[in-house]
Structure formats: C-alpha cells, structure tokens
PDB file of C-alpha atoms in Angstrom:
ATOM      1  CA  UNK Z   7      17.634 137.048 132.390  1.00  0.00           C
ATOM      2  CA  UNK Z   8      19.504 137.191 129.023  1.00  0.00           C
ATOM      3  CA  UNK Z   9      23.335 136.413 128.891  1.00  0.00           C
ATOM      4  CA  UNK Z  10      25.160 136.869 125.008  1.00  0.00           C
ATOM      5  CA  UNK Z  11      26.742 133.879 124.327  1.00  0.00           C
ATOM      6  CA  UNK Z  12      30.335 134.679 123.197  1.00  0.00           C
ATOM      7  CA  UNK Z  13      32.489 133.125 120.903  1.00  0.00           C
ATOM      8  CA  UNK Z  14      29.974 132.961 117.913  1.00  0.00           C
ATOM      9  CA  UNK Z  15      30.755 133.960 114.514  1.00  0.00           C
ATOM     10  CA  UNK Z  16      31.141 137.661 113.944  1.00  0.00           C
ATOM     11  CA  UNK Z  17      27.878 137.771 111.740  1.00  0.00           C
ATOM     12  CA  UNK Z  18      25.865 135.548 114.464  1.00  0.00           C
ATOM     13  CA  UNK Z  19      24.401 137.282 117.802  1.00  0.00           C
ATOM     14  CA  UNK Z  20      23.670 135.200 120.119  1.00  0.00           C
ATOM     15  CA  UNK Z  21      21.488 135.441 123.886  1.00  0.00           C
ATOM     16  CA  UNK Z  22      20.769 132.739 126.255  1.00  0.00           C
ATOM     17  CA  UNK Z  23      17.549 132.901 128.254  1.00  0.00           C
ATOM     18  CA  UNK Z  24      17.130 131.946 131.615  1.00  0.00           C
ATOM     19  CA  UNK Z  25      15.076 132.506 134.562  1.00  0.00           C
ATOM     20  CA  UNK Z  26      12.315 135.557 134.260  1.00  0.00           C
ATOM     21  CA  UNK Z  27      13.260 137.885 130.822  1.00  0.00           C
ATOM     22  CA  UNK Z  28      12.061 141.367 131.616  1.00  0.00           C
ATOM     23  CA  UNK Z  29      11.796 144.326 129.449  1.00  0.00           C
ATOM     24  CA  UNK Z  30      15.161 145.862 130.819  1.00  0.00           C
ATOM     25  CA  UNK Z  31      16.688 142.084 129.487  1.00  0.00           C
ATOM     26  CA  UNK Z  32      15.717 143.134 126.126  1.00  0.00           C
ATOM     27  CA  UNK Z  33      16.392 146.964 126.206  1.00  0.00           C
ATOM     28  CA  UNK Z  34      19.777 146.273 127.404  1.00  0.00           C
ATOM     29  CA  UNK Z  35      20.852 142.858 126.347  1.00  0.00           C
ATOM     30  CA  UNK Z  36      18.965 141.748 123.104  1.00  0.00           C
ATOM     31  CA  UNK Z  37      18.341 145.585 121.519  1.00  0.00           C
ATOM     32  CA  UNK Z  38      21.889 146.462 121.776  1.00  0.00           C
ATOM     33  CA  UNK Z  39      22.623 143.476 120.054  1.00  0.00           C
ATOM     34  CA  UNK Z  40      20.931 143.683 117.254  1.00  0.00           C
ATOM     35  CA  UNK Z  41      21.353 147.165 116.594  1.00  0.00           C
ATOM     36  CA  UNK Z  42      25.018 146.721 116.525  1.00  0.00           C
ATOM     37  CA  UNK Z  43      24.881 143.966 114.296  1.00  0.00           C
ATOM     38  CA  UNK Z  44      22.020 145.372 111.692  1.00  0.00           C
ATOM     39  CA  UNK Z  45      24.862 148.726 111.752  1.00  0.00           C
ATOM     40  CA  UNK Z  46      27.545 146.446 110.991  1.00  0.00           C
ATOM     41  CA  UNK Z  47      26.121 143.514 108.884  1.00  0.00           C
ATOM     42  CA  UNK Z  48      22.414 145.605 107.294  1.00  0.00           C
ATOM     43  CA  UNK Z  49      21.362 141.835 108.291  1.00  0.00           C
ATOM     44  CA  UNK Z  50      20.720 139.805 111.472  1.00  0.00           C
ATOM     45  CA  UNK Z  51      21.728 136.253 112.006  1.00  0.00           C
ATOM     46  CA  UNK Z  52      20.229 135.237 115.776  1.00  0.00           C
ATOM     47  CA  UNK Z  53      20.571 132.551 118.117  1.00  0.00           C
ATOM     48  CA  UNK Z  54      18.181 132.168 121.086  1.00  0.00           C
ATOM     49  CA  UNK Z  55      19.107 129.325 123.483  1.00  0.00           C
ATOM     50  CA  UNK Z  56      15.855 129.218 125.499  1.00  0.00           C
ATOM     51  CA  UNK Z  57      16.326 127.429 129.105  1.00  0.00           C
ATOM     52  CA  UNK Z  58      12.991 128.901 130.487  1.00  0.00           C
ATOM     53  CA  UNK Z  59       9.430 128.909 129.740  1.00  0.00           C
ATOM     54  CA  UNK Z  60       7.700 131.412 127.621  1.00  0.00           C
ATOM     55  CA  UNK Z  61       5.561 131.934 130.452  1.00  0.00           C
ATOM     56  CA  UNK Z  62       8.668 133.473 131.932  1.00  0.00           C
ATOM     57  CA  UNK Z  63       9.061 136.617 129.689  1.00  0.00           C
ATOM     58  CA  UNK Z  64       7.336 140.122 130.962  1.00  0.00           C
ATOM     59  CA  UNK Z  65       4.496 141.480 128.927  1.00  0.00           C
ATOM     60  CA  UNK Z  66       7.337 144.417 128.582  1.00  0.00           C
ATOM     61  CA  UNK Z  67       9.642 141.716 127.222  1.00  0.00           C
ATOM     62  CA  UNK Z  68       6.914 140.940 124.974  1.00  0.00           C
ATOM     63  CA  UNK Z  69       6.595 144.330 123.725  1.00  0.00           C
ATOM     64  CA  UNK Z  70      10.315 145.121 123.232  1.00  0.00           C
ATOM     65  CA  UNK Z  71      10.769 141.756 121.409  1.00  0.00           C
ATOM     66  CA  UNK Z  72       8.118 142.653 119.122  1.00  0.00           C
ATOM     67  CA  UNK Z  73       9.608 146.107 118.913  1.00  0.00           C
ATOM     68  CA  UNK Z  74      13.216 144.533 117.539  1.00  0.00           C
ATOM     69  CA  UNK Z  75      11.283 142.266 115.309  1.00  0.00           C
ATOM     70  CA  UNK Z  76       9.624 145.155 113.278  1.00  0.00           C
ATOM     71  CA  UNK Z  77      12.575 147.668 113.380  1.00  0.00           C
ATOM     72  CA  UNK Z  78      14.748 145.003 111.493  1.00  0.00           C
ATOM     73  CA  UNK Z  79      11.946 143.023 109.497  1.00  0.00           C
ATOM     74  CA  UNK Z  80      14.257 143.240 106.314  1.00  0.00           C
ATOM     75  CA  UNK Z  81      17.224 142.337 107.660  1.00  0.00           C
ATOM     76  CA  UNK Z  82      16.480 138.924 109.105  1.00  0.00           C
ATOM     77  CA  UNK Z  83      18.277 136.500 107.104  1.00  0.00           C
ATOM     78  CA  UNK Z  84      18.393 133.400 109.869  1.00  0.00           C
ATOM     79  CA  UNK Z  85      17.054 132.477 113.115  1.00  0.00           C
ATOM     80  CA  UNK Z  86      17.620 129.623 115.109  1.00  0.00           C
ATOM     81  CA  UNK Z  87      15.598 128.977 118.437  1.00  0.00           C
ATOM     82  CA  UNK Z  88      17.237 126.113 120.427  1.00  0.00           C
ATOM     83  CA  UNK Z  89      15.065 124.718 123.308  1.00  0.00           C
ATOM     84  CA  UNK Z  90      13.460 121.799 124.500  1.00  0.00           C
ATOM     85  CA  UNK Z  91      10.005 123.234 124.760  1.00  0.00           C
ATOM     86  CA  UNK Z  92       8.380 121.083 121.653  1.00  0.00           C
ATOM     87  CA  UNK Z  93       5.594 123.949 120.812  1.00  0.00           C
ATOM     88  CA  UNK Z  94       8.266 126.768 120.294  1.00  0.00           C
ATOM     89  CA  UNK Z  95      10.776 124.743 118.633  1.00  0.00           C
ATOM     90  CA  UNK Z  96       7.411 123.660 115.948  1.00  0.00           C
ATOM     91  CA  UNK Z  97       6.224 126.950 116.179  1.00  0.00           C
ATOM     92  CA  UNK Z  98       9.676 128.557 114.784  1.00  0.00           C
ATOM     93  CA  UNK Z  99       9.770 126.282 111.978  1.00  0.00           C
ATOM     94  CA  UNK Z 100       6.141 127.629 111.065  1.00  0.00           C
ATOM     95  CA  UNK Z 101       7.167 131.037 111.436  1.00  0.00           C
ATOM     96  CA  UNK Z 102      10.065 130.583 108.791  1.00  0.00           C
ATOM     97  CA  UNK Z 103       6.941 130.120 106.186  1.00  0.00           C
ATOM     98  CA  UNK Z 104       5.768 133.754 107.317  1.00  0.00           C
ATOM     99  CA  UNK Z 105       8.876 135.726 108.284  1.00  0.00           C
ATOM    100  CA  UNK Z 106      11.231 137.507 105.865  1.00  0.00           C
ATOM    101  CA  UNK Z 107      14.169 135.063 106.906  1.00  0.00           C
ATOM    102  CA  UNK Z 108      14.737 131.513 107.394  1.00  0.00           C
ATOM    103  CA  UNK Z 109      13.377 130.359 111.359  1.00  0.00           C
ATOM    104  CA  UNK Z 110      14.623 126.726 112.976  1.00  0.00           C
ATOM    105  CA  UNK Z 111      13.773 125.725 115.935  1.00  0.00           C
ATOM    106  CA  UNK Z 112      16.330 123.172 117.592  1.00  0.00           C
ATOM    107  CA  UNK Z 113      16.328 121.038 120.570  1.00  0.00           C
ATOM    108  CA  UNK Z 114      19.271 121.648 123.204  1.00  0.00           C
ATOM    109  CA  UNK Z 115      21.509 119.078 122.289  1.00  0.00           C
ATOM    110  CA  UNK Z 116      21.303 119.986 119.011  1.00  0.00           C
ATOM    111  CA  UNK Z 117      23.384 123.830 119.763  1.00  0.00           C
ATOM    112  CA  UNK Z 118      26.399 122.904 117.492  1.00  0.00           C
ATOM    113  CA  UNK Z 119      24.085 122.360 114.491  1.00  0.00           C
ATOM    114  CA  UNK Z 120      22.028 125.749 115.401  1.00  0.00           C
ATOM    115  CA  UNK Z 121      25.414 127.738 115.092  1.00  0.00           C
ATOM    116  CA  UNK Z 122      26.481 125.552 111.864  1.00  0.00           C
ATOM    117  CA  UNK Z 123      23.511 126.542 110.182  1.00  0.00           C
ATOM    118  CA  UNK Z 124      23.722 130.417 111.260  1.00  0.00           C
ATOM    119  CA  UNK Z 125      27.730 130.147 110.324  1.00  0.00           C
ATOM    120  CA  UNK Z 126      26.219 129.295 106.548  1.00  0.00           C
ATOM    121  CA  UNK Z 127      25.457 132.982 104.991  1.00  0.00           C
TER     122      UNK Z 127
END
C-alpha cells in the first residue's frame, strides 16, 4: 500500500510504502502525485519511505513505476529513498551516477535528513 506523507514542503512529494504495492497503489497514489507536482513545479522532488520489501511490489507496480520514471525523466531534480534494506539504499546512490537527478538512499532513522536534503532546491 502507498500512503502520501503530508506535511512536506510544497515542492517535495512524498509516499510511504508498506505492505504489498500494487499497480492500482501507483495509478492512484504515486501517478497522481507526480503529475500534479511536474504541472505545478516542471520538476519532481520525491521521497519514498520504504517499510516493505521490494519483493512486495506487483509486476504491475513495476510497470507503472517505470512508466512515471520515463514520463518525467527531465524533471527529476532529487530523490531520496529512505529504508533499511542495505541493497536499495546502495543501489539509489548508484543510480544518482545514471539518472538525470540527484538519488540518496537513507536509512530510517535518518527521515529528517532525507526531507532536509529534498527542502534544498
């Protein structure tokens, strides 16, 4: 399931996942999101608090995550991951070397840094 997390900084969307993340999740949770903030913004400043596995997102999930990440490829300034599963959090750190925008992965007690960071434009 993905939850937004409120009281971010206007320029920062933020989802929490927990649980099994299906396609609907993204379509009407993570999609909207973004959308609204690429209209507003014409750039995208993410949080993802991950508090399940990766094993726990639907190949439809998948698909519709990849989806978002193509439809906005030039407007990703900065993305932090914050979980506690070591391999994403290195693997988002690698992926800032590839991706048009800055990636950081965090662990969970690190959240207030993750949105200090995204705060910084």
């Amino acid at each position: 399931m993905l939850t937004i997390i409120p009281n971010l900084p206007s320029h920062v969307f933020g989802v929490r996942a927990n649980g099994k993340v299906t396609e609907d999740d993204l379509k009407q949770v993570l999609l909207p999101g973004l959308e609204a903030l690429s209209e507003r913004y014409k750039e995208i400043y993410y949080l993802l608090v991950l508090e399940t596995d990766v094993q726990n997102f639907t190949a439809g999930a998948w698909i519709q995550d990849l989806f978002a990440g193509v439809k906005h490829l030039t407007q990703w300034k900065k993305m932090a991951i914050v979980t506690e599963q070591k391999s994403v959090e290195t693997f988002t750190d690698i992926f800032s070397y590839v991706s048009p925008g800055e990636a950081k992965g965090y662990e969970l007690s690190e959240l207030p840094q993750a949105i200090n960071w995204l705060k910084q434009k």
